[in-house]
JSON list of C-alpha atoms in Angstrom, two decimals:
[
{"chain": "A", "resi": 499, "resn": "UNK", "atom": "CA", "xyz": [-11.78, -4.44, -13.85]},
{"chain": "A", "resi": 500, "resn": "UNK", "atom": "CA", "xyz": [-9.03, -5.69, -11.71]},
{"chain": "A", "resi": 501, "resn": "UNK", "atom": "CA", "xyz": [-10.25, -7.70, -9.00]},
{"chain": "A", "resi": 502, "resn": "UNK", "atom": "CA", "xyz": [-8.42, -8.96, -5.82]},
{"chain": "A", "resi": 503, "resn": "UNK", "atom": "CA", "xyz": [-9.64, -11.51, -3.05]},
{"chain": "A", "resi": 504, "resn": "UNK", "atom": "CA", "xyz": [-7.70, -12.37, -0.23]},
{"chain": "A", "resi": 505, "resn": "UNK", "atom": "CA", "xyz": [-8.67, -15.14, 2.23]},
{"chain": "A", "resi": 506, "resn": "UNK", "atom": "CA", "xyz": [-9.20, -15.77, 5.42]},
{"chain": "A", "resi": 507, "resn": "UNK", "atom": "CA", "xyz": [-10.22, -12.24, 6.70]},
{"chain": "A", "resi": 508, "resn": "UNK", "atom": "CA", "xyz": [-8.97, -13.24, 9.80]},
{"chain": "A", "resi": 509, "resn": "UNK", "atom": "CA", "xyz": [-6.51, -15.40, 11.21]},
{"chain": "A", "resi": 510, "resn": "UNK", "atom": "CA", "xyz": [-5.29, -17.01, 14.67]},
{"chain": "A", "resi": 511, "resn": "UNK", "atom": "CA", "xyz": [-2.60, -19.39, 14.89]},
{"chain": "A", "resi": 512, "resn": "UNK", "atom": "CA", "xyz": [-0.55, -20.36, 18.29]},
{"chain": "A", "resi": 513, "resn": "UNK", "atom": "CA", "xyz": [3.32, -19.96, 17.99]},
{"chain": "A", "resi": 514, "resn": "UNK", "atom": "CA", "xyz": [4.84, -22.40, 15.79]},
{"chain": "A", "resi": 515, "resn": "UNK", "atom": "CA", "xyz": [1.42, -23.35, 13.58]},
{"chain": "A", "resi": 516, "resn": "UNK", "atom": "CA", "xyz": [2.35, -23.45, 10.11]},
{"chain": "A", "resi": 517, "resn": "UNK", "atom": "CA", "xyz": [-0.20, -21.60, 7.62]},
{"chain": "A", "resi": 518, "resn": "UNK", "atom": "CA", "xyz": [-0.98, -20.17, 4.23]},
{"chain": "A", "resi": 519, "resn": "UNK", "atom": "CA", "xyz": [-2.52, -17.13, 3.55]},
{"chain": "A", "resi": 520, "resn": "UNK", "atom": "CA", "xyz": [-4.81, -16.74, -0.23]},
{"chain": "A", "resi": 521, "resn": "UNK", "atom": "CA", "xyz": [-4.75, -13.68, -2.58]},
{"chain": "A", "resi": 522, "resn": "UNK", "atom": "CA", "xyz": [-6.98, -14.96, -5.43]},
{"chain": "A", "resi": 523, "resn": "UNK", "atom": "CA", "xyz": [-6.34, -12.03, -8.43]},
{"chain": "A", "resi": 524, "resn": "UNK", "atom": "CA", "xyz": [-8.15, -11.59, -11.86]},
{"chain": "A", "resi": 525, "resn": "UNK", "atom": "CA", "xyz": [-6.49, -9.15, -14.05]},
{"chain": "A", "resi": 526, "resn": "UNK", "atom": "CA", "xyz": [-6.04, -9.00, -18.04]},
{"chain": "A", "resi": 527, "resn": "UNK", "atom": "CA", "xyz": [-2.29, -9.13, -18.02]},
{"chain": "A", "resi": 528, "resn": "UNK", "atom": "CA", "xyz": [0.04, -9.36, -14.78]},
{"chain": "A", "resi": 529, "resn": "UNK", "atom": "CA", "xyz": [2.65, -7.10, -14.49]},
{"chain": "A", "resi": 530, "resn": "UNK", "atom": "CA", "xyz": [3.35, -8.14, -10.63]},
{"chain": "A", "resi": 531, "resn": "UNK", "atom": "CA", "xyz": [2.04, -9.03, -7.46]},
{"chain": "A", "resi": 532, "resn": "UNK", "atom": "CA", "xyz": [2.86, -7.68, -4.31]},
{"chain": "A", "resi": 533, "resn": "UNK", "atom": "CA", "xyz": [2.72, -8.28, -0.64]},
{"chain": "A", "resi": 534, "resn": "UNK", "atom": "CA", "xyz": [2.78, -5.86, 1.85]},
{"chain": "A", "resi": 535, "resn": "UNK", "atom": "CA", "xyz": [3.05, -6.21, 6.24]},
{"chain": "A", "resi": 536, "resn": "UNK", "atom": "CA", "xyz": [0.96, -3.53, 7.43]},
{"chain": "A", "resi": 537, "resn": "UNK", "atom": "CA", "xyz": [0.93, -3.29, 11.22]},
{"chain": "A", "resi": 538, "resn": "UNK", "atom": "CA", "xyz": [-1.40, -1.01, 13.00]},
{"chain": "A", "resi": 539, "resn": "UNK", "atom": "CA", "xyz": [-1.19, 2.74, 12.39]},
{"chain": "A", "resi": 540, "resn": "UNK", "atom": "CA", "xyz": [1.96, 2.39, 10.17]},
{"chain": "A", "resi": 541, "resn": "UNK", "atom": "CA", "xyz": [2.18, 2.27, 6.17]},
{"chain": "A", "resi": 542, "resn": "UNK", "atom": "CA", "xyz": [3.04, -0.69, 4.47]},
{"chain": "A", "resi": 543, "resn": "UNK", "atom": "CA", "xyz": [6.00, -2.43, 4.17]},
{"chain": "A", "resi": 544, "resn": "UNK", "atom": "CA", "xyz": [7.10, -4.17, 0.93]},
{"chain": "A", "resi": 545, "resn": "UNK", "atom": "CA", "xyz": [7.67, -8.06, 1.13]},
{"chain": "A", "resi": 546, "resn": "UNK", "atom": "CA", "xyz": [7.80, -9.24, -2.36]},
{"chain": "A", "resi": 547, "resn": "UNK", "atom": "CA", "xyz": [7.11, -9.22, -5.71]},
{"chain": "A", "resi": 548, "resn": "UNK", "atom": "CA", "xyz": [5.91, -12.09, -7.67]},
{"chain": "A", "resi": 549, "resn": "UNK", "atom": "CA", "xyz": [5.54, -11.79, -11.82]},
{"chain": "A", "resi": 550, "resn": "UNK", "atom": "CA", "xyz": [5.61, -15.11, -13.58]},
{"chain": "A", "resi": 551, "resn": "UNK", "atom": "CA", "xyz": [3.62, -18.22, -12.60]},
{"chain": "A", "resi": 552, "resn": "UNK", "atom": "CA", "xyz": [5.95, -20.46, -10.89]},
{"chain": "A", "resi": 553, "resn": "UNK", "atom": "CA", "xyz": [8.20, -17.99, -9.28]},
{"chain": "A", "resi": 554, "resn": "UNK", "atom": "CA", "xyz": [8.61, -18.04, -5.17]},
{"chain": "A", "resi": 555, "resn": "UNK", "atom": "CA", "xyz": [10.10, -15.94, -2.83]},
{"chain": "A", "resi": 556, "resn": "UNK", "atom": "CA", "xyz": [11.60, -16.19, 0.38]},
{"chain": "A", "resi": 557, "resn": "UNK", "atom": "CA", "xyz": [12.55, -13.96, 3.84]},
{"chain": "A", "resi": 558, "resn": "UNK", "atom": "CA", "xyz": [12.77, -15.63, 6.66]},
{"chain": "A", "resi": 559, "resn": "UNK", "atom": "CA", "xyz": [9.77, -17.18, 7.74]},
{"chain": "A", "resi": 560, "resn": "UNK", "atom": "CA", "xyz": [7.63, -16.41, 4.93]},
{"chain": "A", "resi": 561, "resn": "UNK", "atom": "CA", "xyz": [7.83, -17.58, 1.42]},
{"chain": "A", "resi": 562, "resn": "UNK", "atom": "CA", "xyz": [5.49, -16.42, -1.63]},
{"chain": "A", "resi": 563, "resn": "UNK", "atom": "CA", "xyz": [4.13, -18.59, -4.35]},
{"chain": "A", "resi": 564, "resn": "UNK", "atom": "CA", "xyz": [2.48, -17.57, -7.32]},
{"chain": "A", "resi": 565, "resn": "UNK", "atom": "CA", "xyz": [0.73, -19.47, -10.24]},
{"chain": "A", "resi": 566, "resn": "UNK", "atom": "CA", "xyz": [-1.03, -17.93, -12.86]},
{"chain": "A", "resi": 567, "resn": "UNK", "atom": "CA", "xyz": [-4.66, -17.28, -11.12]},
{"chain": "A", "resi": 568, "resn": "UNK", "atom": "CA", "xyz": [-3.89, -17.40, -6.97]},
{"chain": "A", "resi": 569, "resn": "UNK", "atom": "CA", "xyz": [-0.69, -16.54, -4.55]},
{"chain": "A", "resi": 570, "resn": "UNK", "atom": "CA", "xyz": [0.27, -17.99, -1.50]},
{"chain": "A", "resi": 571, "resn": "UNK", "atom": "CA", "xyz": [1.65, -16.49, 1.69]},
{"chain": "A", "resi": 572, "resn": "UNK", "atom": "CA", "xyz": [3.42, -19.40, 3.61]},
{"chain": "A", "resi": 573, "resn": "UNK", "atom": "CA", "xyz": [4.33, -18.51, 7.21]},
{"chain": "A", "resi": 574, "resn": "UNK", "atom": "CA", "xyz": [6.30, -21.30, 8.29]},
{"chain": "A", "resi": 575, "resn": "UNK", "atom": "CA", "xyz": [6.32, -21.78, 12.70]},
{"chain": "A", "resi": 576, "resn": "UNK", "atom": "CA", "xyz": [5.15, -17.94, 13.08]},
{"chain": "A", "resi": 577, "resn": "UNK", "atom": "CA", "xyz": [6.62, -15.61, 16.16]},
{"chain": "A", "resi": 578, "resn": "UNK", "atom": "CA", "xyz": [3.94, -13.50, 17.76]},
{"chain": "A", "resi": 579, "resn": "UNK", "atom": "CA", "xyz": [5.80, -10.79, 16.13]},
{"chain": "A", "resi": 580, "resn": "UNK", "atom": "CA", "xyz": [4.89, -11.69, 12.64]},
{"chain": "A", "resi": 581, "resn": "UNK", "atom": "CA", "xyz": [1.27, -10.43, 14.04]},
{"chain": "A", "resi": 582, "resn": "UNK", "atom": "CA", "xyz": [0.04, -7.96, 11.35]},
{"chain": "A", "resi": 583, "resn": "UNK", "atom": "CA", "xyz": [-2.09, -7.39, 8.33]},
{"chain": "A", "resi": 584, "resn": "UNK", "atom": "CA", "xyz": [-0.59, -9.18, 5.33]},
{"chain": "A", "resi": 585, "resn": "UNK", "atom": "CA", "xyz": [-1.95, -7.30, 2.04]},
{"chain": "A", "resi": 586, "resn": "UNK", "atom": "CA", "xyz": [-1.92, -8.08, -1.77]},
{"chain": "A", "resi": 587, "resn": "UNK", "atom": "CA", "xyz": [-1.93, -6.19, -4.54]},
{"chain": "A", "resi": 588, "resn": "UNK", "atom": "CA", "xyz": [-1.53, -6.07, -8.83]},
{"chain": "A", "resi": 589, "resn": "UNK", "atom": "CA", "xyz": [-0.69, -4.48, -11.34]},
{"chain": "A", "resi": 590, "resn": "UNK", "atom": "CA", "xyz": [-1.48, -4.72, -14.68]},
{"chain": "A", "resi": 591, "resn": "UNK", "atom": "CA", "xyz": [0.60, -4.90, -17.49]},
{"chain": "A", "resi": 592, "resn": "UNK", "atom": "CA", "xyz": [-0.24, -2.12, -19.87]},
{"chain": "A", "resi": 593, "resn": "UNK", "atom": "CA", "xyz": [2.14, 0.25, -18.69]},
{"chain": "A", "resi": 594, "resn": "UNK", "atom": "CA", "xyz": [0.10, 1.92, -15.45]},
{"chain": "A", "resi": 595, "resn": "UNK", "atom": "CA", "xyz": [1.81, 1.59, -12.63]},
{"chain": "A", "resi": 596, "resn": "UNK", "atom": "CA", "xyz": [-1.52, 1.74, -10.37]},
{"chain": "A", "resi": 597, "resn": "UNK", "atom": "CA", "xyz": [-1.94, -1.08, -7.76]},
{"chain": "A", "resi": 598, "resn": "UNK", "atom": "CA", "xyz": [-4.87, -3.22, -6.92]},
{"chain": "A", "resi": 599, "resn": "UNK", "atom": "CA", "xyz": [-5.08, -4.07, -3.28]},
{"chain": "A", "resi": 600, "resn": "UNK", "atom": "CA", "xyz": [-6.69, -6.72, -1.78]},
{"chain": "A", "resi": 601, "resn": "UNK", "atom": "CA", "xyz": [-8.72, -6.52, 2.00]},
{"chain": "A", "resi": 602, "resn": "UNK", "atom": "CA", "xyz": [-6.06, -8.14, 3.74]},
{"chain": "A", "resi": 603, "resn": "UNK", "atom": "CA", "xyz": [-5.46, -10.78, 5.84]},
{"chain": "A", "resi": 604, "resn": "UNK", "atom": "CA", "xyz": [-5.33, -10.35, 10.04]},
{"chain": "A", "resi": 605, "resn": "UNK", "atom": "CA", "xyz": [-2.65, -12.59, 11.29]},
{"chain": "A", "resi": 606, "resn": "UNK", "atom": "CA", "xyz": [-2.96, -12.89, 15.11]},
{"chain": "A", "resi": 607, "resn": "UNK", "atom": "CA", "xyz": [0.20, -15.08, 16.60]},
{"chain": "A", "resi": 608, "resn": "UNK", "atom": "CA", "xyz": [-0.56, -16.27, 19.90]},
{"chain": "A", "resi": 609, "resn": "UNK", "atom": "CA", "xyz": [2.04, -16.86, 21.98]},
{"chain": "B", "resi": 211, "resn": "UNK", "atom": "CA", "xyz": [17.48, 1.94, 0.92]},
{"chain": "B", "resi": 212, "resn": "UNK", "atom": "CA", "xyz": [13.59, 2.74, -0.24]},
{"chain": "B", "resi": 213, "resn": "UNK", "atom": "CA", "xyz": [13.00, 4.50, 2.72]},
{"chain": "B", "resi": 214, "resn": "UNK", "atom": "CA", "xyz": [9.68, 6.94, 2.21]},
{"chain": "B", "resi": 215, "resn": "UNK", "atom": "CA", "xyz": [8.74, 9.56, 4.92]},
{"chain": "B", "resi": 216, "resn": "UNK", "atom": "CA", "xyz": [5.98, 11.65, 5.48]},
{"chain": "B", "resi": 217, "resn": "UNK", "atom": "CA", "xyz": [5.06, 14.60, 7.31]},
{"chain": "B", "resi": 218, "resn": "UNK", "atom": "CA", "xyz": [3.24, 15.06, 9.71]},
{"chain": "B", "resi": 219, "resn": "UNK", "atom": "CA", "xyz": [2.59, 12.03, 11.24]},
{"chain": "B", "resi": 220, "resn": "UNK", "atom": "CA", "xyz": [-1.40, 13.31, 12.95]},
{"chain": "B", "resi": 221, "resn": "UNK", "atom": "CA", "xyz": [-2.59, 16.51, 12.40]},
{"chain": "B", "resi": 222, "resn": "UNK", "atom": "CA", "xyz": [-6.06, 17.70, 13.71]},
{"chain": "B", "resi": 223, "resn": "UNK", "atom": "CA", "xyz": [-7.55, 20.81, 12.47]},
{"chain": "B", "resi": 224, "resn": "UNK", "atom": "CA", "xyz": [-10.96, 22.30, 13.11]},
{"chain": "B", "resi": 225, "resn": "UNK", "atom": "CA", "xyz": [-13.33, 22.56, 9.81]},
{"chain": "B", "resi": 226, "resn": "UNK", "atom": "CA", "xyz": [-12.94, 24.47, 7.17]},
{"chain": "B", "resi": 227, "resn": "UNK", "atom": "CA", "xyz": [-8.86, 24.52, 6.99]},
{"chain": "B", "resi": 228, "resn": "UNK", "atom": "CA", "xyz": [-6.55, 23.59, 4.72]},
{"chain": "B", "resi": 229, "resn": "UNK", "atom": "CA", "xyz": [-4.20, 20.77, 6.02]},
{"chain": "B", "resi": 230, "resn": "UNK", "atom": "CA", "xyz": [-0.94, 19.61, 3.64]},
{"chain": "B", "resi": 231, "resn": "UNK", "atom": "CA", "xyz": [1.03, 16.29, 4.00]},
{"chain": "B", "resi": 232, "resn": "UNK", "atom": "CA", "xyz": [4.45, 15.89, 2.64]},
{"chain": "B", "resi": 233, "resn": "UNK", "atom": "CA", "xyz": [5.66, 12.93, 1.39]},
{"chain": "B", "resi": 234, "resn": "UNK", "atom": "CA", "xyz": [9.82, 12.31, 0.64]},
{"chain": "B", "resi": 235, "resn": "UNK", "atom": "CA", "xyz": [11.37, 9.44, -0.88]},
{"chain": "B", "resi": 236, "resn": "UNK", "atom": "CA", "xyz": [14.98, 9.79, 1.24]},
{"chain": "B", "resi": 237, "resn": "UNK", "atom": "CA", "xyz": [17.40, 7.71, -0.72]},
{"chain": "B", "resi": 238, "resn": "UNK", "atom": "CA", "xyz": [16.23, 7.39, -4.13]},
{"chain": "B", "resi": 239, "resn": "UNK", "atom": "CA", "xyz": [14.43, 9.72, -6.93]},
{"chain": "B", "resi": 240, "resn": "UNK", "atom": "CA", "xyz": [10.78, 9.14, -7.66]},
{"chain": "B", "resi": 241, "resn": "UNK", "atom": "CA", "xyz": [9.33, 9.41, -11.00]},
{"chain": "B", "resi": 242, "resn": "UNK", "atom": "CA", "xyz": [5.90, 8.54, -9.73]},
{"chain": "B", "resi": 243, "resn": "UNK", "atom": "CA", "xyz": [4.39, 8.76, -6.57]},
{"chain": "B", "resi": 244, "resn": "UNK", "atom": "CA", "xyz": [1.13, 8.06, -4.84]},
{"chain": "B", "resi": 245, "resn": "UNK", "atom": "CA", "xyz": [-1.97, 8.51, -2.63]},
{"chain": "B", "resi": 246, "resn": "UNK", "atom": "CA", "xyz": [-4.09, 6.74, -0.71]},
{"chain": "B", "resi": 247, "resn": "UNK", "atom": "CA", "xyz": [-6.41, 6.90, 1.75]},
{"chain": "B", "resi": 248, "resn": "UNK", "atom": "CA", "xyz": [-7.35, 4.42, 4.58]},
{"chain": "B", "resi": 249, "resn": "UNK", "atom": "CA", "xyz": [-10.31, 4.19, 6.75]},
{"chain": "B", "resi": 250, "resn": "UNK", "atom": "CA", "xyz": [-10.31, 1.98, 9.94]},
{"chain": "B", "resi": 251, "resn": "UNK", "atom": "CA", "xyz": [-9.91, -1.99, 8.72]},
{"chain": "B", "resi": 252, "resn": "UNK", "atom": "CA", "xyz": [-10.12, -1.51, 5.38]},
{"chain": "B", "resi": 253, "resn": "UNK", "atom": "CA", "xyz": [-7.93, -1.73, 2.64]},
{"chain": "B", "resi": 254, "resn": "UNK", "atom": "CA", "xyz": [-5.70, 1.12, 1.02]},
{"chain": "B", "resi": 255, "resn": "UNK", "atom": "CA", "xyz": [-7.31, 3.13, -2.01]},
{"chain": "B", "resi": 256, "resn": "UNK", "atom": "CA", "xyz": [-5.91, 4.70, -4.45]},
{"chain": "B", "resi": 257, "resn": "UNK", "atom": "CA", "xyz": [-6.53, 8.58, -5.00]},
{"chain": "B", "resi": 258, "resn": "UNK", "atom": "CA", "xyz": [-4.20, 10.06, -7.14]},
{"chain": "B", "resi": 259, "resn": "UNK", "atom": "CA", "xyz": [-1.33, 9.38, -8.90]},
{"chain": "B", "resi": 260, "resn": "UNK", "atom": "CA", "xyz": [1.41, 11.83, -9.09]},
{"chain": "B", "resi": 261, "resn": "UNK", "atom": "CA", "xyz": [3.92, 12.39, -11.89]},
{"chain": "B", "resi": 262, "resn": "UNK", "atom": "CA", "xyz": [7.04, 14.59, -11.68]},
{"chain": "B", "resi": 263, "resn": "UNK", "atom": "CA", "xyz": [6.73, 18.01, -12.92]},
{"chain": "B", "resi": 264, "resn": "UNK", "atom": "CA", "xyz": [2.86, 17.14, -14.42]},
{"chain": "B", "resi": 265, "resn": "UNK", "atom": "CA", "xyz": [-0.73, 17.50, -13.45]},
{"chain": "B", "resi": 266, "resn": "UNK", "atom": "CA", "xyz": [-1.61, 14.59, -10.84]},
{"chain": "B", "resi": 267, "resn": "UNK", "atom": "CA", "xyz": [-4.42, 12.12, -11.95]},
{"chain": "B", "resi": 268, "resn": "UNK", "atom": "CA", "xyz": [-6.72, 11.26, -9.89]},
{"chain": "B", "resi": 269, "resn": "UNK", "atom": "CA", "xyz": [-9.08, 8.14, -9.71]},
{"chain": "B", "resi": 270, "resn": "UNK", "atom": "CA", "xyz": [-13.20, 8.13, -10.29]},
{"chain": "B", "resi": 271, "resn": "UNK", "atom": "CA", "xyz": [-14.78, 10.02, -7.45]},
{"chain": "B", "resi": 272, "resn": "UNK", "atom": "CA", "xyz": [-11.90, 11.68, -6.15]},
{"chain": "B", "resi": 273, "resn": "UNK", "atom": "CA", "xyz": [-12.08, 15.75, -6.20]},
{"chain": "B", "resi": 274, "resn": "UNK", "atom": "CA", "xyz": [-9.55, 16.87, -7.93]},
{"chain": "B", "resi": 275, "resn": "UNK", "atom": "CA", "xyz": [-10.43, 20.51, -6.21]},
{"chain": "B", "resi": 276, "resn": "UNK", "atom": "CA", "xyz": [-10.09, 19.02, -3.03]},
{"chain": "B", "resi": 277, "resn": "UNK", "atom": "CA", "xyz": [-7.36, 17.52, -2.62]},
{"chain": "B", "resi": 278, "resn": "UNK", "atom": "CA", "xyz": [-4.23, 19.33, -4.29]},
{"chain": "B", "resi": 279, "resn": "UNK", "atom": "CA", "xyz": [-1.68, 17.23, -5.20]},
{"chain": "B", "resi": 280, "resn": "UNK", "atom": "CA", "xyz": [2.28, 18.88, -6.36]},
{"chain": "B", "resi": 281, "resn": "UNK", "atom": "CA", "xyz": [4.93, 16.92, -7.32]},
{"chain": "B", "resi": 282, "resn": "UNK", "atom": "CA", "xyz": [7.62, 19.58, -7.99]},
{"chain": "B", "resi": 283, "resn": "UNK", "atom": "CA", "xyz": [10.35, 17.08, -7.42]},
{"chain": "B", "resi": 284, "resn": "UNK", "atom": "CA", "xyz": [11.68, 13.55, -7.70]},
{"chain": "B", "resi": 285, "resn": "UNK", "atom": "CA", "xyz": [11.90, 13.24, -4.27]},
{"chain": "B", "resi": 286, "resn": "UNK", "atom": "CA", "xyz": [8.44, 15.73, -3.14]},
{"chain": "B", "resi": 287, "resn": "UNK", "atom": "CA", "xyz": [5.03, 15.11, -3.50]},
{"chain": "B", "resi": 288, "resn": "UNK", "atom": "CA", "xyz": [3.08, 17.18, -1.59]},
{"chain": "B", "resi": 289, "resn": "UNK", "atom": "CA", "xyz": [-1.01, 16.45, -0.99]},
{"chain": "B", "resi": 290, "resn": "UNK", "atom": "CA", "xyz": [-3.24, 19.74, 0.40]},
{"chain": "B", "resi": 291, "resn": "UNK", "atom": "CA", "xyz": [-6.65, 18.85, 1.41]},
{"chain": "B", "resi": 292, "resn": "UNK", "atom": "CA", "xyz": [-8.23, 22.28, 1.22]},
{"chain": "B", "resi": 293, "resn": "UNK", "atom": "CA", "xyz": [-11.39, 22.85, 3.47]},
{"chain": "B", "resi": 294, "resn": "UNK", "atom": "CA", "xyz": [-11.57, 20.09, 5.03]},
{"chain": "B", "resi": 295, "resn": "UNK", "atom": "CA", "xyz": [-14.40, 18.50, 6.87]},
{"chain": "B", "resi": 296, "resn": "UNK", "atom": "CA", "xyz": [-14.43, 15.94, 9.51]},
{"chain": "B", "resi": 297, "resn": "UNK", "atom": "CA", "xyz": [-15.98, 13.34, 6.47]},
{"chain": "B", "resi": 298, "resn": "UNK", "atom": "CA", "xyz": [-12.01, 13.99, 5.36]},
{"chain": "B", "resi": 299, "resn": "UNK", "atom": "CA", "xyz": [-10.79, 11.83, 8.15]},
{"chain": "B", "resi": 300, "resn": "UNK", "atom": "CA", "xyz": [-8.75, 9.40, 7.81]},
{"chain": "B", "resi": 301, "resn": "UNK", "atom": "CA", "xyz": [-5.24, 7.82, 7.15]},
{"chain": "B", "resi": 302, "resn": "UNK", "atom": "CA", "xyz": [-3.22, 9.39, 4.67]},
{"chain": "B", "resi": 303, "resn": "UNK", "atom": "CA", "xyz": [-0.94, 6.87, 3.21]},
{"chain": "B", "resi": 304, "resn": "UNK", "atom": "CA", "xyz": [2.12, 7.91, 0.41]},
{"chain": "B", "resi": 305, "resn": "UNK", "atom": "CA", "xyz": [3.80, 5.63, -1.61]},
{"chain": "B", "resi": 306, "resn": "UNK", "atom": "CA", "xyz": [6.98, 5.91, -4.50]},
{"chain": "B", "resi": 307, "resn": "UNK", "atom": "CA", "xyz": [7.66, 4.30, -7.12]},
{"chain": "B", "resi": 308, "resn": "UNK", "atom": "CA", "xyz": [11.13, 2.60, -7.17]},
{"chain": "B", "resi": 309, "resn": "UNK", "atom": "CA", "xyz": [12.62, 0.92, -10.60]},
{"chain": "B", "resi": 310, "resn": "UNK", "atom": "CA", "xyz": [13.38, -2.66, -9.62]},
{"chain": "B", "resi": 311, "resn": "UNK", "atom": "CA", "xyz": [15.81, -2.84, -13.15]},
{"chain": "B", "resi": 312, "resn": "UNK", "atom": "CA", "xyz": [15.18, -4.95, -16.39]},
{"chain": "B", "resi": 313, "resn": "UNK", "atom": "CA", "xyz": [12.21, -6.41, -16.85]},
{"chain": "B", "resi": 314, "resn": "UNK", "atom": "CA", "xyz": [10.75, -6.60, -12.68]},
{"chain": "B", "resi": 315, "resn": "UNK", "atom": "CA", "xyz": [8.05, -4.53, -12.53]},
{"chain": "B", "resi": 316, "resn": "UNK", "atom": "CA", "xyz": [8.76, -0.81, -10.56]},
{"chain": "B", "resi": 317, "resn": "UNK", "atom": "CA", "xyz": [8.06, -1.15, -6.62]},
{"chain": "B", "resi": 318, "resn": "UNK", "atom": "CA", "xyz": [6.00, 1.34, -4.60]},
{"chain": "B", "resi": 319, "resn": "UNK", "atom": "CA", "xyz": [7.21, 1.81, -1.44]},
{"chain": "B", "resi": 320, "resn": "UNK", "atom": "CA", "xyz": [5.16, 3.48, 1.09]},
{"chain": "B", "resi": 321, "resn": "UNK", "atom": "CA", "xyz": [5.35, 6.18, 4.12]},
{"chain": "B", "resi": 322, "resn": "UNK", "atom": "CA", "xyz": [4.56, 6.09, 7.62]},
{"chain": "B", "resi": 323, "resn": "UNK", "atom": "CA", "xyz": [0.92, 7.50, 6.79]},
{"chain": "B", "resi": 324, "resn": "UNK", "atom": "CA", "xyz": [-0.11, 10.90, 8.36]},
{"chain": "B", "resi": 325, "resn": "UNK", "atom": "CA", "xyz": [-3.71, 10.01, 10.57]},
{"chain": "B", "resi": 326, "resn": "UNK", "atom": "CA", "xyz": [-5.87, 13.34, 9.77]},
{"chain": "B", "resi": 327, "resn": "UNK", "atom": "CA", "xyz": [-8.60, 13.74, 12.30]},
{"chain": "B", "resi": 328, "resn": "UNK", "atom": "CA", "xyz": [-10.69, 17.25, 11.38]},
{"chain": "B", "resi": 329, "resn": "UNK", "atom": "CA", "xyz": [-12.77, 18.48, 14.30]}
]
């Protein structure tokens, strides 16, 4: 069974305090990994996709890392307006398109 | 482009009605789409997943009876929770699937989320 662990739960960091966010994944076969922003009340919104170990994304402050059994989230000097709940999720590669999610991390940027 | 909507965005309804949420992918066709449900500060899961013009399936534990799921289109999924009770609270969350081309895996892109509240 697909299992995904993101770490911290929770996290506070003042305006301009670099950090990285954990999704920890164990799946068969990876298809992809995705992160998601989630802000209160609202659906997700797509970030990236990550599917071969090595590979990184970037978009503006953030940048995505992936090796072949964790991600990373980087937020580089964070804006109270990245504030929000980053999720992860997989998929697995035998053709299902399902996703996995993760329990999210709570970004809180303090200004 | 990838924009999803759904509709409505709250509902409440008293006990024992049938409430149904539309979801729309706006600017691109949808082979697959999906639902999930969300309770307060915890993560999205997965309910059913709908395929154009076939029977939805629908993940362990999930009634099938209850919640009605239609996909007569590649841009319409429709979910119908049929007598619901307040236990059926909760954030109703939509997602398509988009083909990201050659060998990237498809990406689901998700609605607004309609917050059902049943009295």
């Amino acid at each position: 069974e697909d299992q995904v662990t993101q770490s911290p739960e929770a996290l506070r960091l003042q305006e301009g305090e670099s950090s990285s966010l954990n999704c920890s994944y164990t799946v068969s076969g990876l298809r992809g990994l995705f992160w998601y922003r989630q802000d209160p009340g609202k659906g997700p919104e797509f970030l990236f996709t990550l599917y071969s170990a090595g590979e990184e994304k970037e978009k503006e402050r953030l940048k995505a890392t992936l090796t072949k059994k964790e991600s990373f989230l980087h937020i580089t000097a964070p804006k109270p307006e990245d504030s929000a709940t980053y999720l992860c999720a997989v998929q697995e590669d035998f053709g299902n398109e399902k996703l996995t999610f993760g329990t999210g991390t709570r970004l809180t940027i303090i200004p | 482009g990838a924009v999803v909507s759904q509709h409505p965005s709250w509902v409440i309804c008293k006990s024992g009605t049938s409430v149904k949420i539309e979801c729309r992918s706006l600017d691109f066709q949808a082979t697959t789409m999906f639902w999930y449900r969300q309770f307060p500060k915890q993560s999205l899961m997965l309910m059913a997943t709908s395929n154009e013009g076939s029977k939805a399936t629908y993940e362990q534990g999930v009634e099938k009876d209850k919640f009605l799921i239609n996909h007569a289109s590649l841009t319409l999924s429709t979910l119908t929770v049929t007598s619901a009770h307040p236990e059926d609270s909760s954030f109703y969350i939509c997602s398509a699937s988009r083909s990201a081309g050659g060998v990237s895996p498809d990406t689901q892109y998700f609605g607004p989320g309609t917050r059902l509240t049943v009295l």
